């Protein structure tokens, strides 16, 4: 069975619980409309979208409950930020709950400091307006990008992420989770950790293969290979590395609504990899199904 003729599985999508533009309910409806059979909700550092997504599941659609954890590898100077997808973990695991709350609070502090830097340079945007627009979801630079667009300073999210703005000049680090700690914590919570877009050089620095070898030994389950931020060569490299290390491979859209141009289902995951994730998980019982 190939992923073209079999079920269509997209294991990475964001809602308004973080920096996507569709609510969790709208996200699952859009996933069904896009012809998906399985979709994962993976908001940054939160499980807040799970319940409304489950409640709105259209008939026939299966939902993988997940999150995308903001992590950092401290083996380089300066440390390298990276994203860890975590599937089907126990959302009540006390240490994980505390870490996610800490990271979300640190994101707010950092967002406010970025806005302070912009305001010191005469950019008239307000932190309280940005917080209101985020609507209680995990705050990220895309929310600041929207404020820059509303103020008429940039024309698009991608321009806001350019070097003159949030990509470099007004970029501040977040207080992320040590990636080894995150992998162990996700496993301790019964979840399945997958390294998101591990070779996305167009996003900035990436980690060496040697780190991925160490993460695999620490409990990493898989690598996201098919992603719009990977070139064909990068996808191939990730696949080969996964094969060497016995890791599963995923493909996903990383859908963010209108904050990005990619569509749901633009990249998909082979059913065998999906089934392996479900089989390895013990954090939440069963896959929610509409
Ligand atoms: P943050 O988590 O606050 O550091 O912001 C990172 C988020 O910004 C990512 O999860 C993406 O959703 C978004 N992002 C990063 N780079 C770009 C880009 N070049 N264009 C649009 N969105 C981006
Ligand atoms: Fe995002
Ligand atoms: Fe990511
Ligand atoms: Zn993402």
PDB file of C-alpha atoms and ligand atoms in Angstrom:
ATOM      1  CA  UNK A   1       0.000   0.000   0.000  1.00  0.00           C
ATOM      2  CA  UNK A   2       1.427   3.407  -0.893  1.00  0.00           C
ATOM      3  CA  UNK A   3       0.545   6.649   0.803  1.00  0.00           C
ATOM      4  CA  UNK A   4      -0.980   7.853  -2.479  1.00  0.00           C
ATOM      5  CA  UNK A   5      -3.643   5.157  -2.599  1.00  0.00           C
ATOM      6  CA  UNK A   6      -3.863   4.397   1.134  1.00  0.00           C
ATOM      7  CA  UNK A   7      -5.035   6.647   3.948  1.00  0.00           C
ATOM      8  CA  UNK A   8      -3.792  10.219   3.810  1.00  0.00           C
ATOM      9  CA  UNK A   9      -1.999  11.104   7.034  1.00  0.00           C
ATOM     10  CA  UNK A  10      -0.707  14.583   7.974  1.00  0.00           C
ATOM     11  CA  UNK A  11       1.075  14.578  11.345  1.00  0.00           C
ATOM     12  CA  UNK A  12       1.883  18.263  11.941  1.00  0.00           C
ATOM     13  CA  UNK A  13      -0.642  21.136  12.023  1.00  0.00           C
ATOM     14  CA  UNK A  14      -1.184  24.253  14.116  1.00  0.00           C
ATOM     15  CA  UNK A  15      -4.374  25.937  15.357  1.00  0.00           C
ATOM     16  CA  UNK A  16      -5.187  29.140  17.218  1.00  0.00           C
ATOM     17  CA  UNK A  17      -4.036  27.301  20.358  1.00  0.00           C
ATOM     18  CA  UNK A  18      -0.633  28.513  19.093  1.00  0.00           C
ATOM     19  CA  UNK A  19       0.314  30.339  15.897  1.00  0.00           C
ATOM     20  CA  UNK A  20      -2.148  28.857  13.399  1.00  0.00           C
ATOM     21  CA  UNK A  21      -5.137  30.853  12.147  1.00  0.00           C
ATOM     22  CA  UNK A  22      -7.898  28.183  12.251  1.00  0.00           C
ATOM     23  CA  UNK A  23      -9.492  27.268  15.570  1.00  0.00           C
ATOM     24  CA  UNK A  24      -9.042  23.605  16.591  1.00  0.00           C
ATOM     25  CA  UNK A  25     -12.620  22.892  15.430  1.00  0.00           C
ATOM     26  CA  UNK A  26     -12.003  24.626  12.088  1.00  0.00           C
ATOM     27  CA  UNK A  27      -8.726  22.745  11.728  1.00  0.00           C
ATOM     28  CA  UNK A  28     -10.310  19.286  11.935  1.00  0.00           C
ATOM     29  CA  UNK A  29     -13.092  20.321   9.544  1.00  0.00           C
ATOM     30  CA  UNK A  30     -10.491  21.671   7.106  1.00  0.00           C
ATOM     31  CA  UNK A  31      -8.539  18.407   7.432  1.00  0.00           C
ATOM     32  CA  UNK A  32     -11.642  16.407   6.446  1.00  0.00           C
ATOM     33  CA  UNK A  33     -12.331  18.813   3.566  1.00  0.00           C
ATOM     34  CA  UNK A  34      -8.730  18.324   2.389  1.00  0.00           C
ATOM     35  CA  UNK A  35      -9.412  14.580   2.136  1.00  0.00           C
ATOM     36  CA  UNK A  36      -7.244  13.553   5.063  1.00  0.00           C
ATOM     37  CA  UNK A  37      -7.970  10.365   7.004  1.00  0.00           C
ATOM     38  CA  UNK A  38      -5.655  11.226   9.902  1.00  0.00           C
ATOM     39  CA  UNK A  39      -4.484  14.619  11.134  1.00  0.00           C
ATOM     40  CA  UNK A  40      -2.321  15.559  14.111  1.00  0.00           C
ATOM     41  CA  UNK A  41      -2.868  18.760  16.061  1.00  0.00           C
ATOM     42  CA  UNK A  42       0.610  19.880  17.159  1.00  0.00           C
ATOM     43  CA  UNK A  43       0.453  23.351  18.628  1.00  0.00           C
ATOM     44  CA  UNK A  44       3.608  24.911  20.059  1.00  0.00           C
ATOM     45  CA  UNK A  45       4.098  23.969  23.728  1.00  0.00           C
ATOM     46  CA  UNK A  46       0.434  23.268  24.526  1.00  0.00           C
ATOM     47  CA  UNK A  47      -2.289  20.633  24.478  1.00  0.00           C
ATOM     48  CA  UNK A  48      -5.016  23.273  24.822  1.00  0.00           C
ATOM     49  CA  UNK A  49      -6.440  22.543  21.353  1.00  0.00           C
ATOM     50  CA  UNK A  50      -7.034  18.831  21.967  1.00  0.00           C
ATOM     51  CA  UNK A  51     -10.458  18.966  23.601  1.00  0.00           C
ATOM     52  CA  UNK A  52     -12.126  21.372  21.133  1.00  0.00           C
ATOM     53  CA  UNK A  53     -10.605  19.432  18.214  1.00  0.00           C
ATOM     54  CA  UNK A  54     -11.910  16.095  19.554  1.00  0.00           C
ATOM     55  CA  UNK A  55     -15.346  17.623  20.152  1.00  0.00           C
ATOM     56  CA  UNK A  56     -15.553  18.820  16.534  1.00  0.00           C
ATOM     57  CA  UNK A  57     -14.129  15.722  14.787  1.00  0.00           C
ATOM     58  CA  UNK A  58     -15.978  15.064  11.505  1.00  0.00           C
ATOM     59  CA  UNK A  59     -17.090  11.455  10.820  1.00  0.00           C
ATOM     60  CA  UNK A  60     -14.273   9.233   9.618  1.00  0.00           C
ATOM     61  CA  UNK A  61     -11.409  11.558  10.566  1.00  0.00           C
ATOM     62  CA  UNK A  62      -8.902  10.319  13.135  1.00  0.00           C
ATOM     63  CA  UNK A  63      -7.068  12.803  15.348  1.00  0.00           C
ATOM     64  CA  UNK A  64      -3.568  12.320  16.720  1.00  0.00           C
ATOM     65  CA  UNK A  65      -3.189  14.507  19.779  1.00  0.00           C
ATOM     66  CA  UNK A  66       0.251  16.086  19.890  1.00  0.00           C
ATOM     67  CA  UNK A  67       2.342  19.179  20.467  1.00  0.00           C
ATOM     68  CA  UNK A  68       5.499  20.753  19.078  1.00  0.00           C
ATOM     69  CA  UNK A  69       7.965  21.379  21.881  1.00  0.00           C
ATOM     70  CA  UNK A  70      10.391  24.313  21.746  1.00  0.00           C
ATOM     71  CA  UNK A  71      13.779  22.752  22.453  1.00  0.00           C
ATOM     72  CA  UNK A  72      17.424  23.701  22.400  1.00  0.00           C
ATOM     73  CA  UNK A  73      20.655  21.790  21.945  1.00  0.00           C
ATOM     74  CA  UNK A  74      23.273  23.172  24.296  1.00  0.00           C
ATOM     75  CA  UNK A  75      26.176  21.348  22.611  1.00  0.00           C
ATOM     76  CA  UNK A  76      26.905  24.339  20.349  1.00  0.00           C
ATOM     77  CA  UNK A  77      27.679  27.972  21.156  1.00  0.00           C
ATOM     78  CA  UNK A  78      25.261  29.657  20.887  1.00  0.00           C
ATOM     79  CA  UNK A  79      22.818  26.780  21.523  1.00  0.00           C
ATOM     80  CA  UNK A  80      20.758  25.644  18.517  1.00  0.00           C
ATOM     81  CA  UNK A  81      16.942  25.922  18.729  1.00  0.00           C
ATOM     82  CA  UNK A  82      14.992  22.929  17.447  1.00  0.00           C
ATOM     83  CA  UNK A  83      11.455  21.544  17.464  1.00  0.00           C
ATOM     84  CA  UNK A  84      10.353  18.197  18.829  1.00  0.00           C
ATOM     85  CA  UNK A  85       6.957  16.802  17.859  1.00  0.00           C
ATOM     86  CA  UNK A  86       5.426  14.826  20.714  1.00  0.00           C
ATOM     87  CA  UNK A  87       2.517  12.517  19.980  1.00  0.00           C
ATOM     88  CA  UNK A  88      -0.053  10.942  22.280  1.00  0.00           C
ATOM     89  CA  UNK A  89       1.574  11.895  25.582  1.00  0.00           C
ATOM     90  CA  UNK A  90      -0.314  12.102  28.867  1.00  0.00           C
ATOM     91  CA  UNK A  91      -1.385  15.779  29.006  1.00  0.00           C
ATOM     92  CA  UNK A  92      -1.604  15.575  32.813  1.00  0.00           C
ATOM     93  CA  UNK A  93       1.988  14.341  33.355  1.00  0.00           C
ATOM     94  CA  UNK A  94       3.038  16.792  36.114  1.00  0.00           C
ATOM     95  CA  UNK A  95       6.605  17.498  34.997  1.00  0.00           C
ATOM     96  CA  UNK A  96       5.630  17.891  31.352  1.00  0.00           C
ATOM     97  CA  UNK A  97       2.723  20.169  32.288  1.00  0.00           C
ATOM     98  CA  UNK A  98       5.132  22.311  34.336  1.00  0.00           C
ATOM     99  CA  UNK A  99       7.748  22.485  31.559  1.00  0.00           C
ATOM    100  CA  UNK A 100       5.174  23.516  28.954  1.00  0.00           C
ATOM    101  CA  UNK A 101       3.778  26.208  31.272  1.00  0.00           C
ATOM    102  CA  UNK A 102       7.304  27.486  31.901  1.00  0.00           C
ATOM    103  CA  UNK A 103       8.085  27.662  28.171  1.00  0.00           C
ATOM    104  CA  UNK A 104       4.803  29.445  27.392  1.00  0.00           C
ATOM    105  CA  UNK A 105       5.508  32.033  30.105  1.00  0.00           C
ATOM    106  CA  UNK A 106       9.058  32.495  28.756  1.00  0.00           C
ATOM    107  CA  UNK A 107       7.609  33.019  25.256  1.00  0.00           C
ATOM    108  CA  UNK A 108       5.427  35.817  26.602  1.00  0.00           C
ATOM    109  CA  UNK A 109       8.360  37.492  28.356  1.00  0.00           C
ATOM    110  CA  UNK A 110      10.449  37.220  25.205  1.00  0.00           C
ATOM    111  CA  UNK A 111       7.628  38.510  22.983  1.00  0.00           C
ATOM    112  CA  UNK A 112       7.224  41.541  25.200  1.00  0.00           C
ATOM    113  CA  UNK A 113      10.984  42.203  25.082  1.00  0.00           C
ATOM    114  CA  UNK A 114      10.931  41.999  21.264  1.00  0.00           C
ATOM    115  CA  UNK A 115       8.082  44.525  21.215  1.00  0.00           C
ATOM    116  CA  UNK A 116      10.067  46.769  23.601  1.00  0.00           C
ATOM    117  CA  UNK A 117      13.039  46.682  21.200  1.00  0.00           C
ATOM    118  CA  UNK A 118      10.782  47.559  18.268  1.00  0.00           C
ATOM    119  CA  UNK A 119       9.093  50.361  20.202  1.00  0.00           C
ATOM    120  CA  UNK A 120      12.485  51.781  21.249  1.00  0.00           C
ATOM    121  CA  UNK A 121      13.175  52.128  17.512  1.00  0.00           C
ATOM    122  CA  UNK A 122       9.902  53.978  16.991  1.00  0.00           C
ATOM    123  CA  UNK A 123       7.749  51.080  15.792  1.00  0.00           C
ATOM    124  CA  UNK A 124       4.238  51.741  17.058  1.00  0.00           C
ATOM    125  CA  UNK A 125       2.884  48.314  18.002  1.00  0.00           C
ATOM    126  CA  UNK A 126       1.564  47.277  21.396  1.00  0.00           C
ATOM    127  CA  UNK A 127       2.161  44.130  23.405  1.00  0.00           C
ATOM    128  CA  UNK A 128      -1.341  44.096  24.879  1.00  0.00           C
ATOM    129  CA  UNK A 129      -2.846  44.224  21.378  1.00  0.00           C
ATOM    130  CA  UNK A 130      -0.646  41.267  20.347  1.00  0.00           C
ATOM    131  CA  UNK A 131      -1.660  39.258  23.427  1.00  0.00           C
ATOM    132  CA  UNK A 132      -5.318  39.964  22.714  1.00  0.00           C
ATOM    133  CA  UNK A 133      -4.920  38.879  19.092  1.00  0.00           C
ATOM    134  CA  UNK A 134      -3.249  35.629  20.238  1.00  0.00           C
ATOM    135  CA  UNK A 135      -6.502  34.899  22.087  1.00  0.00           C
ATOM    136  CA  UNK A 136      -4.933  32.894  24.902  1.00  0.00           C
ATOM    137  CA  UNK A 137      -2.947  30.651  22.530  1.00  0.00           C
ATOM    138  CA  UNK A 138       0.819  30.128  22.815  1.00  0.00           C
ATOM    139  CA  UNK A 139       2.387  33.411  21.679  1.00  0.00           C
ATOM    140  CA  UNK A 140       5.039  33.369  18.969  1.00  0.00           C
ATOM    141  CA  UNK A 141       6.766  35.611  16.495  1.00  0.00           C
ATOM    142  CA  UNK A 142       3.947  35.085  13.926  1.00  0.00           C
ATOM    143  CA  UNK A 143       1.693  37.115  16.268  1.00  0.00           C
ATOM    144  CA  UNK A 144       4.226  39.955  16.299  1.00  0.00           C
ATOM    145  CA  UNK A 145       4.492  39.601  12.505  1.00  0.00           C
ATOM    146  CA  UNK A 146       0.729  40.189  12.250  1.00  0.00           C
ATOM    147  CA  UNK A 147       1.062  43.382  14.302  1.00  0.00           C
ATOM    148  CA  UNK A 148       3.803  44.603  11.929  1.00  0.00           C
ATOM    149  CA  UNK A 149       1.483  43.856   8.988  1.00  0.00           C
ATOM    150  CA  UNK A 150      -1.439  45.678  10.664  1.00  0.00           C
ATOM    151  CA  UNK A 151       0.857  48.666  11.252  1.00  0.00           C
ATOM    152  CA  UNK A 152       1.673  48.698   7.524  1.00  0.00           C
ATOM    153  CA  UNK A 153       5.394  48.123   8.135  1.00  0.00           C
ATOM    154  CA  UNK A 154       5.699  44.852   6.234  1.00  0.00           C
ATOM    155  CA  UNK A 155       3.508  43.305   3.559  1.00  0.00           C
ATOM    156  CA  UNK A 156       3.671  39.637   4.584  1.00  0.00           C
ATOM    157  CA  UNK A 157       4.612  37.172   7.316  1.00  0.00           C
ATOM    158  CA  UNK A 158       7.653  36.103   5.323  1.00  0.00           C
ATOM    159  CA  UNK A 159       8.823  39.727   5.065  1.00  0.00           C
ATOM    160  CA  UNK A 160       8.364  40.067   8.841  1.00  0.00           C
ATOM    161  CA  UNK A 161      10.680  37.050   9.267  1.00  0.00           C
ATOM    162  CA  UNK A 162      13.358  38.715   7.124  1.00  0.00           C
ATOM    163  CA  UNK A 163      16.711  39.909   8.556  1.00  0.00           C
ATOM    164  CA  UNK A 164      15.520  43.505   9.144  1.00  0.00           C
ATOM    165  CA  UNK A 165      12.759  42.325  11.451  1.00  0.00           C
ATOM    166  CA  UNK A 166      12.013  39.167  13.439  1.00  0.00           C
ATOM    167  CA  UNK A 167      14.474  36.952  11.568  1.00  0.00           C
ATOM    168  CA  UNK A 168      17.603  38.706  12.821  1.00  0.00           C
ATOM    169  CA  UNK A 169      17.557  42.322  13.971  1.00  0.00           C
ATOM    170  CA  UNK A 170      14.713  41.868  16.457  1.00  0.00           C
ATOM    171  CA  UNK A 171      15.222  38.184  17.124  1.00  0.00           C
ATOM    172  CA  UNK A 172      15.646  37.102  20.742  1.00  0.00           C
ATOM    173  CA  UNK A 173      16.143  33.534  21.994  1.00  0.00           C
ATOM    174  CA  UNK A 174      13.447  31.712  23.978  1.00  0.00           C
ATOM    175  CA  UNK A 175      14.085  29.733  27.165  1.00  0.00           C
ATOM    176  CA  UNK A 176      13.509  26.376  25.562  1.00  0.00           C
ATOM    177  CA  UNK A 177      13.700  22.842  26.948  1.00  0.00           C
ATOM    178  CA  UNK A 178      17.000  20.966  26.727  1.00  0.00           C
ATOM    179  CA  UNK A 179      16.336  18.547  23.884  1.00  0.00           C
ATOM    180  CA  UNK A 180      17.590  15.464  25.760  1.00  0.00           C
ATOM    181  CA  UNK A 181      15.374  16.337  28.701  1.00  0.00           C
ATOM    182  CA  UNK A 182      12.438  16.839  26.323  1.00  0.00           C
ATOM    183  CA  UNK A 183      12.904  13.429  24.641  1.00  0.00           C
ATOM    184  CA  UNK A 184      13.026  11.667  28.023  1.00  0.00           C
ATOM    185  CA  UNK A 185      10.103  13.661  29.372  1.00  0.00           C
ATOM    186  CA  UNK A 186       7.896  12.871  26.376  1.00  0.00           C
ATOM    187  CA  UNK A 187       8.710   9.152  26.744  1.00  0.00           C
ATOM    188  CA  UNK A 188       8.076   9.337  30.512  1.00  0.00           C
ATOM    189  CA  UNK A 189       4.646  10.784  29.704  1.00  0.00           C
ATOM    190  CA  UNK A 190       3.944   7.843  27.365  1.00  0.00           C
ATOM    191  CA  UNK A 191       4.407   9.952  24.244  1.00  0.00           C
ATOM    192  CA  UNK A 192       6.332   9.420  21.033  1.00  0.00           C
ATOM    193  CA  UNK A 193       8.994  12.057  20.142  1.00  0.00           C
ATOM    194  CA  UNK A 194       9.743  12.908  16.498  1.00  0.00           C
ATOM    195  CA  UNK A 195      12.303  15.529  15.451  1.00  0.00           C
ATOM    196  CA  UNK A 196      10.485  18.184  13.361  1.00  0.00           C
ATOM    197  CA  UNK A 197      12.163  19.458  10.150  1.00  0.00           C
ATOM    198  CA  UNK A 198      15.629  18.423  11.413  1.00  0.00           C
ATOM    199  CA  UNK A 199      17.527  19.573   8.292  1.00  0.00           C
ATOM    200  CA  UNK A 200      15.740  22.850   7.574  1.00  0.00           C
ATOM    201  CA  UNK A 201      18.863  24.879   6.786  1.00  0.00           C
ATOM    202  CA  UNK A 202      16.693  27.639   5.333  1.00  0.00           C
ATOM    203  CA  UNK A 203      15.366  28.292   8.862  1.00  0.00           C
ATOM    204  CA  UNK A 204      18.855  28.761  10.292  1.00  0.00           C
ATOM    205  CA  UNK A 205      21.469  26.553  11.901  1.00  0.00           C
ATOM    206  CA  UNK A 206      20.778  22.820  12.082  1.00  0.00           C
ATOM    207  CA  UNK A 207      22.236  20.199  14.385  1.00  0.00           C
ATOM    208  CA  UNK A 208      24.869  17.644  13.279  1.00  0.00           C
ATOM    209  CA  UNK A 209      23.958  14.033  12.519  1.00  0.00           C
ATOM    210  CA  UNK A 210      25.975  12.984  15.583  1.00  0.00           C
ATOM    211  CA  UNK A 211      23.379  14.691  17.793  1.00  0.00           C
ATOM    212  CA  UNK A 212      20.578  12.765  16.082  1.00  0.00           C
ATOM    213  CA  UNK A 213      22.491   9.543  16.786  1.00  0.00           C
ATOM    214  CA  UNK A 214      22.616  10.509  20.487  1.00  0.00           C
ATOM    215  CA  UNK A 215      18.939  11.504  20.532  1.00  0.00           C
ATOM    216  CA  UNK A 216      18.001   8.135  19.015  1.00  0.00           C
ATOM    217  CA  UNK A 217      19.863   6.452  21.864  1.00  0.00           C
ATOM    218  CA  UNK A 218      17.977   8.687  24.334  1.00  0.00           C
ATOM    219  CA  UNK A 219      14.572   7.616  23.017  1.00  0.00           C
ATOM    220  CA  UNK A 220      13.830   9.622  19.859  1.00  0.00           C
ATOM    221  CA  UNK A 221      11.354   7.659  17.732  1.00  0.00           C
ATOM    222  CA  UNK A 222      11.508   9.355  14.359  1.00  0.00           C
ATOM    223  CA  UNK A 223      12.482  12.110  11.963  1.00  0.00           C
ATOM    224  CA  UNK A 224      10.238  14.363   9.878  1.00  0.00           C
ATOM    225  CA  UNK A 225      11.671  14.068   6.359  1.00  0.00           C
ATOM    226  CA  UNK A 226       9.030  15.403   3.971  1.00  0.00           C
ATOM    227  CA  UNK A 227       8.510  19.053   4.936  1.00  0.00           C
ATOM    228  CA  UNK A 228       8.403  22.187   2.793  1.00  0.00           C
ATOM    229  CA  UNK A 229      11.485  23.599   4.515  1.00  0.00           C
ATOM    230  CA  UNK A 230      13.608  20.623   3.355  1.00  0.00           C
ATOM    231  CA  UNK A 231      15.153  20.532  -0.110  1.00  0.00           C
ATOM    232  CA  UNK A 232      14.922  17.196  -1.985  1.00  0.00           C
ATOM    233  CA  UNK A 233      18.536  16.490  -0.947  1.00  0.00           C
ATOM    234  CA  UNK A 234      17.753  17.265   2.694  1.00  0.00           C
ATOM    235  CA  UNK A 235      14.728  14.921   2.602  1.00  0.00           C
ATOM    236  CA  UNK A 236      16.885  12.162   1.171  1.00  0.00           C
ATOM    237  CA  UNK A 237      19.571  12.741   3.778  1.00  0.00           C
ATOM    238  CA  UNK A 238      17.008  12.529   6.598  1.00  0.00           C
ATOM    239  CA  UNK A 239      15.563   9.313   5.156  1.00  0.00           C
ATOM    240  CA  UNK A 240      18.987   7.696   4.936  1.00  0.00           C
ATOM    241  CA  UNK A 241      19.867   8.725   8.481  1.00  0.00           C
ATOM    242  CA  UNK A 242      16.552   7.366   9.784  1.00  0.00           C
ATOM    243  CA  UNK A 243      17.153   4.063   7.994  1.00  0.00           C
ATOM    244  CA  UNK A 244      20.658   3.817   9.538  1.00  0.00           C
ATOM    245  CA  UNK A 245      19.306   4.473  13.032  1.00  0.00           C
ATOM    246  CA  UNK A 246      16.086   2.455  12.784  1.00  0.00           C
ATOM    247  CA  UNK A 247      13.965   5.581  13.225  1.00  0.00           C
ATOM    248  CA  UNK A 248      10.558   6.046  11.635  1.00  0.00           C
ATOM    249  CA  UNK A 249      10.068   8.750   9.018  1.00  0.00           C
ATOM    250  CA  UNK A 250       7.161  11.169   8.743  1.00  0.00           C
ATOM    251  CA  UNK A 251       5.940  13.731   6.228  1.00  0.00           C
ATOM    252  CA  UNK A 252       3.669  16.595   7.128  1.00  0.00           C
ATOM    253  CA  UNK A 253       2.425  20.002   6.083  1.00  0.00           C
ATOM    254  CA  UNK A 254       3.179  21.992   9.263  1.00  0.00           C
ATOM    255  CA  UNK A 255      -0.026  23.839   8.344  1.00  0.00           C
ATOM    256  CA  UNK A 256      -0.446  27.270  10.015  1.00  0.00           C
ATOM    257  CA  UNK A 257      -3.587  28.557   8.233  1.00  0.00           C
ATOM    258  CA  UNK A 258      -2.941  31.904   6.537  1.00  0.00           C
ATOM    259  CA  UNK A 259       0.282  32.470   8.513  1.00  0.00           C
ATOM    260  CA  UNK A 260       1.946  30.231   5.927  1.00  0.00           C
ATOM    261  CA  UNK A 261       1.132  29.241   2.343  1.00  0.00           C
ATOM    262  CA  UNK A 262       1.407  25.450   2.752  1.00  0.00           C
ATOM    263  CA  UNK A 263      -1.861  23.483   2.561  1.00  0.00           C
ATOM    264  CA  UNK A 264      -3.076  20.622   4.746  1.00  0.00           C
ATOM    265  CA  UNK A 265      -1.949  17.324   3.260  1.00  0.00           C
ATOM    266  CA  UNK A 266       0.798  18.938   1.150  1.00  0.00           C
ATOM    267  CA  UNK A 267       3.105  16.262   2.612  1.00  0.00           C
ATOM    268  CA  UNK A 268       1.946  13.004   4.161  1.00  0.00           C
ATOM    269  CA  UNK A 269       3.151  10.105   6.289  1.00  0.00           C
ATOM    270  CA  UNK A 270       3.207   6.443   5.286  1.00  0.00           C
ATOM    271  CA  UNK A 271       0.625   4.367   7.215  1.00  0.00           C
ATOM    272  CA  UNK A 272       3.355   2.088   8.626  1.00  0.00           C
ATOM    273  CA  UNK A 273       5.055   5.024  10.351  1.00  0.00           C
ATOM    274  CA  UNK A 274       1.727   6.217  11.724  1.00  0.00           C
ATOM    275  CA  UNK A 275       0.922   2.746  13.036  1.00  0.00           C
ATOM    276  CA  UNK A 276       4.325   2.553  14.699  1.00  0.00           C
ATOM    277  CA  UNK A 277       3.670   5.849  16.499  1.00  0.00           C
ATOM    278  CA  UNK A 278       0.295   4.605  17.730  1.00  0.00           C
ATOM    279  CA  UNK A 279       1.815   1.286  18.832  1.00  0.00           C
ATOM    280  CA  UNK A 280       4.623   2.999  20.788  1.00  0.00           C
ATOM    281  CA  UNK A 281       2.297   5.438  22.588  1.00  0.00           C
ATOM    282  CA  UNK A 282       0.851   4.896  26.042  1.00  0.00           C
ATOM    283  CA  UNK A 283       0.069   8.451  27.150  1.00  0.00           C
ATOM    284  CA  UNK A 284      -3.499   8.771  25.932  1.00  0.00           C
ATOM    285  CA  UNK A 285      -5.686   5.766  25.318  1.00  0.00           C
ATOM    286  CA  UNK A 286      -6.631   5.263  21.707  1.00  0.00           C
ATOM    287  CA  UNK A 287      -6.895   7.537  18.723  1.00  0.00           C
ATOM    288  CA  UNK A 288      -9.804   9.971  18.782  1.00  0.00           C
ATOM    289  CA  UNK A 289     -12.103   9.253  15.885  1.00  0.00           C
ATOM    290  CA  UNK A 290     -15.031  11.178  14.452  1.00  0.00           C
TER     291      UNK A 290
HETATM  292  P1  LIG B   1       8.743  31.393  17.576  1.00  0.00           P
HETATM  293  O1  LIG B   1       8.176  30.054  17.943  1.00  0.00           O
HETATM  294  O2  LIG B   1       8.119  32.520  18.291  1.00  0.00           O
HETATM  295  O3  LIG B   1      10.242  31.442  17.602  1.00  0.00           O
HETATM  296  O4  LIG B   1       8.331  31.610  16.052  1.00  0.00           O
HETATM  297  C1  LIG B   1       8.620  30.571  15.134  1.00  0.00           C
HETATM  298  C2  LIG B   1       7.393  30.293  14.286  1.00  0.00           C
HETATM  299  O5  LIG B   1       7.329  31.283  13.288  1.00  0.00           O
HETATM  300  C3  LIG B   1       7.451  28.974  13.540  1.00  0.00           C
HETATM  301  O6  LIG B   1       6.794  27.963  14.254  1.00  0.00           O
HETATM  302  C4  LIG B   1       6.676  29.268  12.293  1.00  0.00           C
HETATM  303  O7  LIG B   1       5.300  29.113  12.549  1.00  0.00           O
HETATM  304  C5  LIG B   1       6.898  30.736  12.056  1.00  0.00           C
HETATM  305  N1  LIG B   1       7.917  31.036  11.048  1.00  0.00           N
HETATM  306  C6  LIG B   1       9.246  30.870  11.157  1.00  0.00           C
HETATM  307  N2  LIG B   1       9.871  31.300  10.049  1.00  0.00           N
HETATM  308  C7  LIG B   1       8.912  31.765   9.227  1.00  0.00           C
HETATM  309  C8  LIG B   1       8.911  32.342   7.925  1.00  0.00           C
HETATM  310  N3  LIG B   1      10.052  32.540   7.244  1.00  0.00           N
HETATM  311  N4  LIG B   1       7.732  32.695   7.384  1.00  0.00           N
HETATM  312  C9  LIG B   1       6.588  32.497   8.076  1.00  0.00           C
HETATM  313  N5  LIG B   1       6.514  31.958   9.291  1.00  0.00           N
HETATM  314  C10 LIG B   1       7.667  31.594   9.867  1.00  0.00           C
HETATM  315 FE1  LIG B   2       4.692  27.819  14.247  1.00  0.00          FE
HETATM  316 FE1  LIG B   3       8.441  23.683  13.845  1.00  0.00          FE
HETATM  317 ZN1  LIG B   4       5.077  23.435  13.414  1.00  0.00          ZN
END
